[in-house]
Amino acid sequence: MSTVLVRGEEFTQLPPDLYIPPDALEVILESFSGPLDLLLYLIRRDNLDILDIPIAEVTRQYMVYVELMKAVKLELAADYLVMAAALAEIKSRMLLPRPAQADEEEADPRAELVRRLLLYERYRTAVEQLDARPRIGRELHLVAVPVDGRRTERPPPQVRMDDLLEALRSVLTRAAAFAHHTILREPLSVRERMTQILDRVRVDGYTEFSALFDPGEGRRGLVVTFLAILELSREALVSFVQNDAFAPIHIKANTHE
Amino acid sequence: MSDIQLKHILQAALFAAGEPLTLERMVALFGEEAPPDRATLLAALAEVEQDCQGGPLELQRIENAYRLQTRREFAPWLNRLFAERPARYSRAVLETLAIIAYRQPVTRGEIEAIRGVAVSSEIIRALTQREWIRQVGAKEVPGRPALYGTTRAFLEHFNLKSLEELPPLAEVHAEANAGLSDSELPEEAEGTEGPPAAAGPDTP
Amino acid sequence: MSDIQLKHILQAALFAAGEPLTLERMVALFGEEAPPDRATLLAALAEVEQDCQGGPLELQRIENAYRLQTRREFAPWLNRLFAERPARYSRAVLETLAIIAYRQPVTRGEIEAIRGVAVSSEIIRALTQREWIRQVGAKEVPGRPALYGTTRAFLEHFNLKSLEELPPLAEVHAEANAGLSDSELPEEAEGTEGPPAAAGPDTP
């Protein structure tokens, strides 16, 4: 039998012959999930054979419940009323005399109802089985222990050089469409060197001018470094300091912090 | 990996994950460095399972993933650990869920035909929010009603390896079906004849 | 309690709790039915600790509470378990990164002038947090805008020894910009002419 909740308390069984006072209607509405459920309850309660339902008696009992439901929750009673109408129809058809040559099975107006009841009952049994399964948070609990030394790894975005170049191409195309100046025409090597020098003088503070040049780079390297320093100076990112004539020239990063 | 064993790494991952781990995720634990092959992994998992013997945990498979969980014998003690009582679901919700689980993909109308009562939107919404069901498509009939199916989270929550592990639908009164053959039953439930009028949500 | 041991109940609780458990909470697991006394509990906890030996877990005491956690040695594998999915960069982020790579040191205003649209703070923040760009200084113009450049991590990601290994702009340019003659480009790349005036203040 289904379980019934009365103000949160659980009853495993309905009283054997429940007469329902109106204030217990909540109980019915909650304990029966629909007209088929109620019908099954009535049939099972009286230990009737589902295949041989005494329609008249079942209908009478059914109507008692439905009348009570109507009094309280009309919108919920709708489905029950449809069933009541179906029951009434079956009852009336059973009262009619049968045509002599009618096929017996087809002639039984209960057949469709029985089919639905049997199908419904299969699922009702399935519900009980499903509900009885061990569930997470009820019978079973998941294991999740903390990880010592955990830190969130953030894998690098999947960017390939092609993506970068493609982005650059589109930006250049766009820039060409609206800009008149030839941005992005600077030699990369000077720009890179500017970053390197700026970095160095920011870390080292005063840095000797000559120390920024690496003779190993050859003449071109020296020129690039020199151009980079001039450009940094022009953009006022660095300044030069010389204490005396012919004293070593120092470079420092401009900071106003 | 030195003397840290594969088994221990898998155990650690299963202890820490808090959700089922697929074999792919287990392989990914090893990054580039000599990831174990499938057979080695499965052998190590068998060891993990063996280590659980006699202890409070068990290794459970959900589809192609594995998790560690406490055995149900421990529920009486563990339920005292949590102030929150496990959620209870109404019969209407469970019936709807069971019908979706067994008959998926299924429309609301078909569920109503079986239950003999309107299925409220709240029920569908509650099950969807719980992520136990999801819309898996639309039926090619007028109105194109949504078709529902269960999710991986449903299997996880009800501790099912797969849908096949659902107990078979009981054959109630199988011996006599009031003139209906067994083979006929599933067909009808397919909803081929359309929901009976009584099941419509909009009938007075 | 039959043959379920106290030790196993504690283990189950420690596995399932998800937070450190005090002795009081452990006692509360047993409800009314003969809760263990403190000495018994501590002895059982010692057993739990012993069971961890040789495995991937350890019993950690935090103030007056206990929890099971994976040993530190397993962090390298486990951190892969929780690794975030690699982000996908939007077009705006890629363009910004490309401009910074080729034009560094460069201000946000200059990037905006080239892109023709505003560069949001989120873009700069995303690239900075990724450690692909960093502030390398501030430009000596009113407002002292930050100058950005690429990092070593950027070079490493793209497998470049130095920025000079970036594909020459000429190639990119030639494809993109029909307005510039090809002959002009190699000359620029040589760097013999000084930086053009366009590199000046970044008025958008």
CSV table of N, CA and C in Angstrom, one decimal, chain A residues 161 164, chain C residues 101-102 150-167:
chain,number,residue,atom,x,y,z
A,161,MET,N,49.9,29.9,-33.3
A,161,MET,CA,50.5,31.1,-34.0
A,161,MET,C,49.6,31.5,-35.1
A,164,LEU,N,46.9,33.7,-34.0
A,164,LEU,CA,47.5,35.1,-33.7
A,164,LEU,C,47.7,35.9,-35.0
C,101,ALA,N,52.3,41.9,-29.1
C,101,ALA,CA,53.5,41.1,-29.5
C,101,ALA,C,54.3,41.9,-30.5
C,102,TYR,N,53.7,42.5,-31.5
C,102,TYR,CA,54.4,43.1,-32.6
C,102,TYR,C,54.8,44.6,-32.3
C,150,THR,N,55.1,41.6,-24.1
C,150,THR,CA,54.9,40.1,-23.9
C,150,THR,C,55.9,39.6,-22.9
C,151,THR,N,55.7,38.4,-22.5
C,151,THR,CA,56.5,37.8,-21.4
C,151,THR,C,57.3,36.5,-22.0
C,152,ARG,N,58.1,36.0,-21.1
C,152,ARG,CA,58.8,34.8,-21.5
C,152,ARG,C,57.8,33.6,-21.7
C,153,ALA,N,56.7,33.6,-20.8
C,153,ALA,CA,55.7,32.6,-20.9
C,153,ALA,C,55.1,32.6,-22.3
C,154,PHE,N,54.9,33.8,-22.8
C,154,PHE,CA,54.3,34.0,-24.1
C,154,PHE,C,55.2,33.3,-25.2
C,155,LEU,N,56.5,33.6,-25.1
C,155,LEU,CA,57.5,33.0,-26.0
C,155,LEU,C,57.4,31.5,-25.9
C,156,GLU,N,57.4,31.0,-24.6
C,156,GLU,CA,57.4,29.5,-24.4
C,156,GLU,C,56.2,28.9,-25.0
C,157,HIS,N,55.0,29.5,-24.8
C,157,HIS,CA,53.8,28.9,-25.3
C,157,HIS,C,53.8,28.8,-26.8
C,158,PHE,N,54.4,29.8,-27.5
C,158,PHE,CA,54.4,29.8,-28.9
C,158,PHE,C,55.7,29.2,-29.5
C,159,ASN,N,56.5,28.7,-28.5
C,159,ASN,CA,57.7,28.0,-28.9
C,159,ASN,C,58.7,28.9,-29.7
C,160,LEU,N,58.9,30.1,-29.1
C,160,LEU,CA,59.7,31.0,-29.8
C,160,LEU,C,60.9,31.3,-28.9
C,161,LYS,N,62.1,31.3,-29.5
C,161,LYS,CA,63.3,31.6,-28.7
C,161,LYS,C,63.3,33.1,-28.4
C,162,SER,N,62.9,33.9,-29.3
C,162,SER,CA,62.8,35.4,-29.1
C,162,SER,C,61.7,35.9,-29.9
C,163,LEU,N,61.4,37.2,-29.7
C,163,LEU,CA,60.4,37.8,-30.5
C,163,LEU,C,60.8,37.9,-32.0
C,164,GLU,N,62.1,37.9,-32.2
C,164,GLU,CA,62.5,37.9,-33.6
C,164,GLU,C,62.0,36.7,-34.4
C,165,GLU,N,61.7,35.7,-33.7
C,165,GLU,CA,61.2,34.5,-34.4
C,165,GLU,C,59.7,34.6,-34.8
C,166,LEU,N,59.1,35.7,-34.3
C,166,LEU,CA,57.7,35.9,-34.8
C,166,LEU,C,57.8,36.0,-36.3
C,167,PRO,N,56.8,35.4,-37.0
C,167,PRO,CA,56.8,35.6,-38.4
C,167,PRO,C,56.9,37.1,-38.8
